[in-house]
Short mmCIF file of C-alpha atoms in Angstrom, two decimals:
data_model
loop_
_atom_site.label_atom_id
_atom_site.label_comp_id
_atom_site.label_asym_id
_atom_site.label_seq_id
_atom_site.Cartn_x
_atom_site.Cartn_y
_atom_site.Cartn_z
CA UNK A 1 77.87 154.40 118.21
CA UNK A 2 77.83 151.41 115.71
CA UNK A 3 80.49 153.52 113.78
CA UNK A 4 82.95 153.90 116.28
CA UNK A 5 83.10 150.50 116.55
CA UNK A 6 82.27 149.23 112.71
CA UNK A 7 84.26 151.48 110.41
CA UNK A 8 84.00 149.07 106.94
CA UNK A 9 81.87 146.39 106.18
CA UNK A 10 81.16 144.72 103.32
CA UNK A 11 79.04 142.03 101.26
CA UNK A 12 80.22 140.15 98.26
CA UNK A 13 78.85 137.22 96.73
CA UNK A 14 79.24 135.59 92.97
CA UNK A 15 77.83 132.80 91.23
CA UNK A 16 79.13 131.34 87.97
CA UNK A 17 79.43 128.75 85.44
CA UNK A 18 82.96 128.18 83.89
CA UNK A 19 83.76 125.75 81.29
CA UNK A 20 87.47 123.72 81.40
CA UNK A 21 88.52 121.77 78.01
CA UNK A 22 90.11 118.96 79.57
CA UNK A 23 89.31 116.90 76.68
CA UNK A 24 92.12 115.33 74.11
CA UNK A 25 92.01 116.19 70.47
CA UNK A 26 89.50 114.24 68.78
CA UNK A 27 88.40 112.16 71.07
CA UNK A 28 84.72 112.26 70.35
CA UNK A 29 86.38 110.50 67.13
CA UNK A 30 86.41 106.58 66.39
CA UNK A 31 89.92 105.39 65.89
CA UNK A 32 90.98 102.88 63.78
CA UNK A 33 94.20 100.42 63.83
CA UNK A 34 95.80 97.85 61.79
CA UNK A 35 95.80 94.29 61.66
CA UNK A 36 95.87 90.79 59.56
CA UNK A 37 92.78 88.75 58.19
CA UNK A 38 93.11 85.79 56.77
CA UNK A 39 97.10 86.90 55.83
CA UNK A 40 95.26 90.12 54.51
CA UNK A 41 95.55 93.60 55.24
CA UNK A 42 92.72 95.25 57.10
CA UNK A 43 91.59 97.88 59.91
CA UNK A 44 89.87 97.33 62.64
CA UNK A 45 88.17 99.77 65.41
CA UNK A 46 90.58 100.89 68.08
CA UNK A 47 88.49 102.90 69.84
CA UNK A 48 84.72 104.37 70.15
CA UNK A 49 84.57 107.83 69.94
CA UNK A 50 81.70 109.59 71.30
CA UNK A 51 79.65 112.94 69.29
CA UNK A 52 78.38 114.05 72.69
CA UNK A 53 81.32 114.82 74.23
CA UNK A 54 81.33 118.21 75.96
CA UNK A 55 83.39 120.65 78.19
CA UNK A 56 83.61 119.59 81.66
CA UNK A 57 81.67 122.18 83.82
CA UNK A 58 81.98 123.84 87.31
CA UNK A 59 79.36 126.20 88.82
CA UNK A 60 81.52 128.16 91.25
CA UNK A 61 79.03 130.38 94.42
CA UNK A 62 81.57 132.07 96.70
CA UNK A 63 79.89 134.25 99.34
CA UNK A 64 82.09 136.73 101.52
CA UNK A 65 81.87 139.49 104.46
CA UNK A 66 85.15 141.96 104.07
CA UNK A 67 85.14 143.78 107.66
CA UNK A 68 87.04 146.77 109.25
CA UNK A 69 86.96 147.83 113.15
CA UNK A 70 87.90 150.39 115.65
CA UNK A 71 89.49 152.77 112.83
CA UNK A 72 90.47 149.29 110.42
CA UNK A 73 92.74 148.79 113.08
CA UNK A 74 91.48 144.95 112.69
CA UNK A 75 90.50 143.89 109.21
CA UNK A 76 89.62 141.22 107.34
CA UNK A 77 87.65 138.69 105.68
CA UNK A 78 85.19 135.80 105.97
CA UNK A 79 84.43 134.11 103.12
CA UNK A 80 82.72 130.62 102.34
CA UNK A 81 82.34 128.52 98.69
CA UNK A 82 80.80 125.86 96.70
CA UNK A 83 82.35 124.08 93.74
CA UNK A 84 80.29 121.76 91.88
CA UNK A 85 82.11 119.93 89.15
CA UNK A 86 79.79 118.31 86.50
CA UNK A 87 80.44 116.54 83.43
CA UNK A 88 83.61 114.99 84.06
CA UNK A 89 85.14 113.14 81.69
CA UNK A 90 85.87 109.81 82.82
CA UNK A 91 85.32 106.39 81.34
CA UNK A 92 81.82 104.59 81.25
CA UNK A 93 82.27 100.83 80.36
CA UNK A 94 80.56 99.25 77.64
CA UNK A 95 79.16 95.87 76.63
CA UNK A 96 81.40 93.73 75.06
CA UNK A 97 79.59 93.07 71.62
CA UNK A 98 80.65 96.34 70.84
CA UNK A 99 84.29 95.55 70.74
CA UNK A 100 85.53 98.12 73.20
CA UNK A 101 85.63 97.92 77.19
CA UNK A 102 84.51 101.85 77.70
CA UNK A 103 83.97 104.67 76.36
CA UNK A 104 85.01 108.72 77.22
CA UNK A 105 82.10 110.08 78.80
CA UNK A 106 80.95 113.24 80.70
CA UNK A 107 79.64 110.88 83.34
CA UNK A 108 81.37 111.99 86.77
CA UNK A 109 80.81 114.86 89.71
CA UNK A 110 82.47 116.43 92.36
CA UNK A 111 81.78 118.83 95.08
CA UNK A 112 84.36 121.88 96.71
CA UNK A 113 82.99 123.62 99.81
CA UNK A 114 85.12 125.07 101.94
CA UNK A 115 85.58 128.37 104.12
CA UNK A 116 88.66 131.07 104.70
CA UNK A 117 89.25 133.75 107.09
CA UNK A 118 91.92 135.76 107.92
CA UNK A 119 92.37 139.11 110.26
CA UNK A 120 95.09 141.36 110.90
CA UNK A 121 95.23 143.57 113.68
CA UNK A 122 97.79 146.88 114.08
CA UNK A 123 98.75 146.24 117.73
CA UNK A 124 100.65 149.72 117.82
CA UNK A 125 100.22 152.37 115.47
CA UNK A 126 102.01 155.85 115.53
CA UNK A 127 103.79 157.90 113.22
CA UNK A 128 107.23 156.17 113.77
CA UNK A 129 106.21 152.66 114.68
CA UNK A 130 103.40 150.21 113.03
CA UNK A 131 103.45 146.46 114.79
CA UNK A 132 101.24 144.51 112.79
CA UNK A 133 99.99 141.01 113.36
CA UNK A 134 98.27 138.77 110.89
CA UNK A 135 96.49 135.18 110.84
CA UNK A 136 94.88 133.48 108.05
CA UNK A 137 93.21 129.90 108.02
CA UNK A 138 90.84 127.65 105.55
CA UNK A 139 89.21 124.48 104.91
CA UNK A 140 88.47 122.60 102.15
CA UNK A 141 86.27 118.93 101.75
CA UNK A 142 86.32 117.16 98.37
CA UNK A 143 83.19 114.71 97.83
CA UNK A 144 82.39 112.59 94.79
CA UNK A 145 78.81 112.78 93.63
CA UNK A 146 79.44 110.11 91.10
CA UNK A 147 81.34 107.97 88.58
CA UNK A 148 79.90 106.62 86.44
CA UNK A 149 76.50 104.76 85.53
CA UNK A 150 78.32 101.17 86.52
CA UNK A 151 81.38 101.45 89.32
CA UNK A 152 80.83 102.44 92.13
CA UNK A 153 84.15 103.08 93.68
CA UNK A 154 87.98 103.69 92.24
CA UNK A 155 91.15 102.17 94.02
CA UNK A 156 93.77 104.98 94.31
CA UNK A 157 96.80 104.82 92.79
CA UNK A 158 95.74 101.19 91.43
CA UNK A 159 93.75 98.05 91.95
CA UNK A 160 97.87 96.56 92.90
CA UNK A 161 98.64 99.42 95.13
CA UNK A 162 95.73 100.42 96.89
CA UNK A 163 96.08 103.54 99.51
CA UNK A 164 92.86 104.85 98.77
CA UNK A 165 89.49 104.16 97.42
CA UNK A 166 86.94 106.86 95.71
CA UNK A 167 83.59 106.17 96.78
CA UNK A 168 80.25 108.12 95.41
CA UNK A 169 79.03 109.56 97.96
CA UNK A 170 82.71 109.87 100.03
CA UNK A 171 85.26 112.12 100.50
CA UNK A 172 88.44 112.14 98.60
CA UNK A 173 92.14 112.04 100.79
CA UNK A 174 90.62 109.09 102.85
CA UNK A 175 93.06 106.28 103.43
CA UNK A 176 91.63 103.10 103.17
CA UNK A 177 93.71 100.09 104.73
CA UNK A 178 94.09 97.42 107.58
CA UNK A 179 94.24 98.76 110.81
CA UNK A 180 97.07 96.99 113.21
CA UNK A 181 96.81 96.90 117.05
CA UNK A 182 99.76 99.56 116.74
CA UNK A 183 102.10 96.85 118.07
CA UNK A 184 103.96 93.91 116.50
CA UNK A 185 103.54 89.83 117.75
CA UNK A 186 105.86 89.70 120.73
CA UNK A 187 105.40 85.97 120.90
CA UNK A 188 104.72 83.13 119.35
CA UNK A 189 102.19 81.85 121.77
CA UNK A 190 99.80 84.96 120.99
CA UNK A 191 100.00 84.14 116.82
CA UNK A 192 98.95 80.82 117.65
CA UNK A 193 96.43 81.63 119.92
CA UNK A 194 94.24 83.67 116.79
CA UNK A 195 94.58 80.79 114.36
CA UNK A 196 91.14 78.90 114.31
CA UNK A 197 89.53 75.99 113.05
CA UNK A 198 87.06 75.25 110.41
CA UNK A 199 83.97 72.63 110.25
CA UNK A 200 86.05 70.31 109.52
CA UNK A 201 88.89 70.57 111.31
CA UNK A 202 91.62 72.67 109.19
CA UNK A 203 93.34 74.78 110.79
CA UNK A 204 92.59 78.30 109.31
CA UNK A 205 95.73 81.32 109.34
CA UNK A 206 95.25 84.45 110.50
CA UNK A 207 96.80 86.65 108.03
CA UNK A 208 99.58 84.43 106.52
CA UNK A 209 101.47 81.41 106.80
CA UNK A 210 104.85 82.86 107.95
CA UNK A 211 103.88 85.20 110.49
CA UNK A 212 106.54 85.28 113.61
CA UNK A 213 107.30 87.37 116.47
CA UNK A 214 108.22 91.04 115.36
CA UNK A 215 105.28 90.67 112.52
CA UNK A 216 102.27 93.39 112.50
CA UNK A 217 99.27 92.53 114.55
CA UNK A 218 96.79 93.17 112.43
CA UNK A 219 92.78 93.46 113.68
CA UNK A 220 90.47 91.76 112.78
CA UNK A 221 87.28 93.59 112.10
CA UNK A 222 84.35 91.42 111.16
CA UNK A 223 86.05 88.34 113.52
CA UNK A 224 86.00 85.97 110.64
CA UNK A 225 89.43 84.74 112.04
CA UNK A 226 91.26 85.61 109.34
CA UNK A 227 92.60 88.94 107.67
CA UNK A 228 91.12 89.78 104.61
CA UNK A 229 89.83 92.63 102.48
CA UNK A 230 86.67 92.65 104.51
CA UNK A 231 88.50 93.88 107.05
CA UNK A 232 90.16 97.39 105.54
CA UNK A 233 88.59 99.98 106.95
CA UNK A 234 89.05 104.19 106.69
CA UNK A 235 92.30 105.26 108.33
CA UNK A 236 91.72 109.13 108.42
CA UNK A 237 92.58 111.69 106.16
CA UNK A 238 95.20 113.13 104.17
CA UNK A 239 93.78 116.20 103.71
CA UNK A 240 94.11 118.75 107.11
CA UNK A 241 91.27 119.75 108.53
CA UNK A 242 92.34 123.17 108.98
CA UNK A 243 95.57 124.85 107.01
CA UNK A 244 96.57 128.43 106.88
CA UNK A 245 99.61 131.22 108.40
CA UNK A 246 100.47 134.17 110.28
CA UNK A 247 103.24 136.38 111.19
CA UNK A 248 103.72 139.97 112.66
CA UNK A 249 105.37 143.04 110.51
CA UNK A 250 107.42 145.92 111.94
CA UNK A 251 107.94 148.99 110.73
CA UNK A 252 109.86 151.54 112.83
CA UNK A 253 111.43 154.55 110.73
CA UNK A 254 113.47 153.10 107.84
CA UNK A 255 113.53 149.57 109.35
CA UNK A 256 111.28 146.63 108.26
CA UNK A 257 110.70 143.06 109.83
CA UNK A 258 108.67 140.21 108.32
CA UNK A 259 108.09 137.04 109.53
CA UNK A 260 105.91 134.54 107.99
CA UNK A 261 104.80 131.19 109.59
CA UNK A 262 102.49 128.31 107.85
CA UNK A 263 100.82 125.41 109.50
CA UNK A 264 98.45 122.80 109.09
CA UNK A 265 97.00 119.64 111.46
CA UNK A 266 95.00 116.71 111.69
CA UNK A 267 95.91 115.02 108.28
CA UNK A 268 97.83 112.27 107.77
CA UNK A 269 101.05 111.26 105.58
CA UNK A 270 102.57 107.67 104.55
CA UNK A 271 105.80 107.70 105.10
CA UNK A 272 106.56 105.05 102.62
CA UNK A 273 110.70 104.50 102.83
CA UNK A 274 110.53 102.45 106.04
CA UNK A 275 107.46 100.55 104.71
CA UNK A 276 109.14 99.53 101.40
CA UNK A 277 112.40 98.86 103.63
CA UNK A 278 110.83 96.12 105.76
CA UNK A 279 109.18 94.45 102.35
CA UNK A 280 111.68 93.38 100.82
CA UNK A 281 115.74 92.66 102.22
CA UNK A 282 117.67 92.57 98.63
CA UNK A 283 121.22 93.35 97.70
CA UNK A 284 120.62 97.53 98.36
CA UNK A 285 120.94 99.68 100.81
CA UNK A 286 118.12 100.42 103.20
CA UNK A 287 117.75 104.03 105.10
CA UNK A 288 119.88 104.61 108.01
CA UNK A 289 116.92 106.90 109.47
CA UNK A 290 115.76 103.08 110.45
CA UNK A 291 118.83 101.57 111.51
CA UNK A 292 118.47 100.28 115.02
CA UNK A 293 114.76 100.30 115.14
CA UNK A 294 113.79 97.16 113.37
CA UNK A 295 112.72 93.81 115.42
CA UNK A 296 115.10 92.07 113.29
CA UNK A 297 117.85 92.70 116.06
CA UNK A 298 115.79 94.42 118.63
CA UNK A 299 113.04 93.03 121.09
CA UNK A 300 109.56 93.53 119.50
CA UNK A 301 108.86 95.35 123.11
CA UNK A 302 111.45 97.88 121.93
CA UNK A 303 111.44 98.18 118.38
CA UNK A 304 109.24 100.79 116.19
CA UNK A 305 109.94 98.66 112.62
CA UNK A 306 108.77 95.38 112.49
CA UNK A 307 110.96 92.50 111.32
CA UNK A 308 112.55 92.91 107.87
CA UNK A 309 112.68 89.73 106.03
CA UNK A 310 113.54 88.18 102.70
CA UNK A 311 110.85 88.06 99.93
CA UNK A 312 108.49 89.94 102.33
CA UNK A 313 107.71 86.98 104.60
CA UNK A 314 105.23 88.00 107.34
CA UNK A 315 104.07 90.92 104.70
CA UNK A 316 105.06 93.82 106.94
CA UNK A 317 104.91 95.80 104.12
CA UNK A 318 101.36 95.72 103.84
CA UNK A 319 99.74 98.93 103.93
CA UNK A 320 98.28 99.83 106.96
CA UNK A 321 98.02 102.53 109.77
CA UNK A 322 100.91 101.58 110.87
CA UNK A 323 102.79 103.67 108.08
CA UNK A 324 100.51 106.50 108.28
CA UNK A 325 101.87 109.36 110.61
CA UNK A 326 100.63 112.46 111.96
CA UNK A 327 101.68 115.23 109.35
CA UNK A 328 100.27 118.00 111.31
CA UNK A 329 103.17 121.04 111.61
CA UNK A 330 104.02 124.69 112.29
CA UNK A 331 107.11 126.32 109.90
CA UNK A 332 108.99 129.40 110.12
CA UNK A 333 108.77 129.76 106.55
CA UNK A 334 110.41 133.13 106.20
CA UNK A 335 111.86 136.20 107.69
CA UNK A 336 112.87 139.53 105.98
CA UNK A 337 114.49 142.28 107.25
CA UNK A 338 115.20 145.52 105.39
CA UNK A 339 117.18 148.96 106.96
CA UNK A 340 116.67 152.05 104.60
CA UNK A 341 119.82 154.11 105.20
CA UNK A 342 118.88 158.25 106.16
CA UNK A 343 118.28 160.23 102.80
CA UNK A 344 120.01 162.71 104.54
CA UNK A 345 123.71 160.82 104.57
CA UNK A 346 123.63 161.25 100.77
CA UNK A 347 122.62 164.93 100.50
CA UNK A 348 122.26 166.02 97.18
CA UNK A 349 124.79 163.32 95.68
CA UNK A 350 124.04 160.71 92.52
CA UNK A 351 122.88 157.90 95.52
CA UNK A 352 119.30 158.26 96.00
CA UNK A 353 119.28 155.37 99.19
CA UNK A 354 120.48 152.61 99.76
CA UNK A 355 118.74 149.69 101.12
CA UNK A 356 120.42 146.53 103.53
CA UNK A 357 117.83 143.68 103.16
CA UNK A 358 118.85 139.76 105.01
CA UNK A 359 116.38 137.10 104.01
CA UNK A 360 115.87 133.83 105.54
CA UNK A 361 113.81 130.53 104.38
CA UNK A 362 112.73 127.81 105.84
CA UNK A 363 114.25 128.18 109.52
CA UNK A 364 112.92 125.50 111.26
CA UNK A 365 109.81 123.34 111.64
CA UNK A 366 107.71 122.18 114.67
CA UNK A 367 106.61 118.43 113.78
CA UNK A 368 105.85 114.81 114.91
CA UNK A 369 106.32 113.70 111.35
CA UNK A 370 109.54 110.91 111.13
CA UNK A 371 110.05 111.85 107.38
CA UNK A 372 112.15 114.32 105.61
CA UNK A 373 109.15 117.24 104.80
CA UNK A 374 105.60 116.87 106.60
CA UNK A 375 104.24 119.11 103.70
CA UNK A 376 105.74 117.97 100.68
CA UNK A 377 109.08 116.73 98.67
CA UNK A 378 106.97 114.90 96.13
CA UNK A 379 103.41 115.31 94.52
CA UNK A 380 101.64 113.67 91.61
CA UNK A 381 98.44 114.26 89.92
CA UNK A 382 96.72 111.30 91.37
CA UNK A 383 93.68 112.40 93.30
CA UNK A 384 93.82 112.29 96.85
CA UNK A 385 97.10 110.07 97.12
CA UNK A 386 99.13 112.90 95.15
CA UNK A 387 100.49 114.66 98.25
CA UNK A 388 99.80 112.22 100.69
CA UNK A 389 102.59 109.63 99.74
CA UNK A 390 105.55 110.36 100.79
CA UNK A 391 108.56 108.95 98.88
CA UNK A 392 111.03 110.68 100.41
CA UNK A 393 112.32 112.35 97.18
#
């Protein structure tokens, strides 16, 4: 009975060790530069090279179950994986006697898992007509295992920009910001009301001296009274939780129809165009995509951009959650359609068939995302931030 129902099933599983050279020439050597002593030519070190120096190493474990039911009428795959990245080559800081801040080492570690599935099902299946359906989907978490032997976490893209920040022990993709009440000051009363007083009677500011109505309202989290970096906390993610497609595909005698749809939710994107906009007011244009929506003409009740002001005053531009936006979306990617003319209209002359195919791209996409592309339009190789920045290239 089990093979009425079960018609192909099937184990796989690997395990293996793969090497990647992501190491510059000679860099395990010293370098030397040149310089002036005493109005005299001489060299000094430029950099400390290090003999030990090895290939940066991944030990990949993938584990899947390839199925087939009722006839393969519904196949598939289930499949889950490890990545553990060892050896990476980052820098490991050194004492200063020896005349160099850090050193290339394979110090740092990170750790893949994720799963993947995907089915497809013939919903009708004769000799004329095949209707076939089709859904695939996958997750993926990044965590870094560690560093080095001194720092403990890395500001992403920078220690002056900061959108993200590695931790050991945390995942990558996780902004890292202020959070805001998700509102802006709608009067003065209510900025003044947060301001405190120390021991001795100064009068301590919130977040900044020129906050006004139509400025974030930032929160407070360890109710110091005042905004600082104490009070960033993790904003979500900007990797999805779950990403993946499906379709259908027709076939009915010599005519073919493909659609193809691709999706992905519960991330987050910073749409950084409006944020920039409302940092700085200079002699260029700002986007029209927030004309009318700024608190700099509207009520603060009514407006979705807080004020924008000269020189930043209020620092609206601050990154926060405020800028972050729900990426999550569903595309019509693509759609192909193909008609084979009948052999038979061409007999035994030179024309074999002839084929009418109409592609499409890109048709339309289901989103809450205010930017031009929830998925891309930019990337970079900056971990984490690379895709999740969005400056609306």
């Amino acid at each position: 009975n089990v093979k009425r129902y079960v018609s192909y099933l099937k184990l796989r599983a690997s395990r293996g060790l793969a090497g990647s050279q992501n190491l510059g020439n000679y860099a395990w050597r010293s370098g030397i530069g040149s310089a002036r002593y005493n109005e005299n030519p001489a060299i000094i070190p430029s950099t400390i090279g290090n003999s030990e120096l090895q290939w940066e190493e991944t030990l990949m474990t993938d584990i899947g179950l390839d199925y087939g039911l009722w006839g393969e009428r519904i196949r598939g795959s289930f499949g889950v994986y490890e990545k553990l990245t060892d050896q990476l080559i980052y820098s490991r800081p050194l004492p200063p006697s020896s005349a160099a801040s850090s050193i290339s080492s394979n110090v740092a570690s990170m750790r893949n898992r994720g799963i993947e599935f995907d089915v497809k099902v013939d919903v009708v299946k004769s000799t004329d007509l095949i209707l076939t359906i089709d859904f695939n989907t996958a997750k993926n978490r990044t965590e870094v295992l560690k560093i080095n032997e001194v720092t403990k976490e890395i500001p992403m893209p920078g220690s002056s920009t900061t959108y993200m920040v590695l931790k050991e022990g945390g995942l990558t993709s996780e902004w890292y910001g202020f959070e805001t009440a998700n509102r802006l000051f709608v009067t003065q009363e209510e900025i003044i009301a947060l301001q405190t007083r120390t021991a001795t009677g100064a009068k301590t500011i919130y977040r900044n001296a020129r906050e006004s109505v139509g400025d974030l309202y930032f929160i407070d989290q360890n109710n110091d009274g005042m905004i600082t970096n104490d009070d960033k906390v993790r904003l979500g993610s900007a990797e999805p939780k779950f990403f993946g497609g499906f379709g259908a595909t027709l076939l009915y005698k010599g005519l073919m129809v493909n659609t193809t749809f691709t999706y992905a939710f519960g991330h987050k994107r910073l749409w950084k165009m409006p944020m920039d906009d409302v940092g700085y007011v200079g002699n260029y244009n700002h986007s029209n995509l927030i004309a009318g929506r700024s608190a700099t003409l509207l009520d603060p009740r009514d407006a979705s951009i807080p004020r924008m002001t000269q020189y930043g005053d209020g620092g609206n531009s601050t990154f926060c959650d405020f800028w972050l936006y729900d990426a999550s979306y569903a595309r019509f990617s693509t759609v192909n359609v193909s008609y084979r003319l009948p052999a038979k209209w061409f007999g035994s002359s030179i024309i074999q068939g002839i084929d009418l195919t109409f592609q499409g791209t890109n048709l339309f996409t289901l989103t809450k995302y205010p930017g031009f592309d929830p998925q891309g339009n930019w990337s970079s190789t900056t971990v984490g931030t690379g895709m999740g920045v969005d400056n609306s290239a």
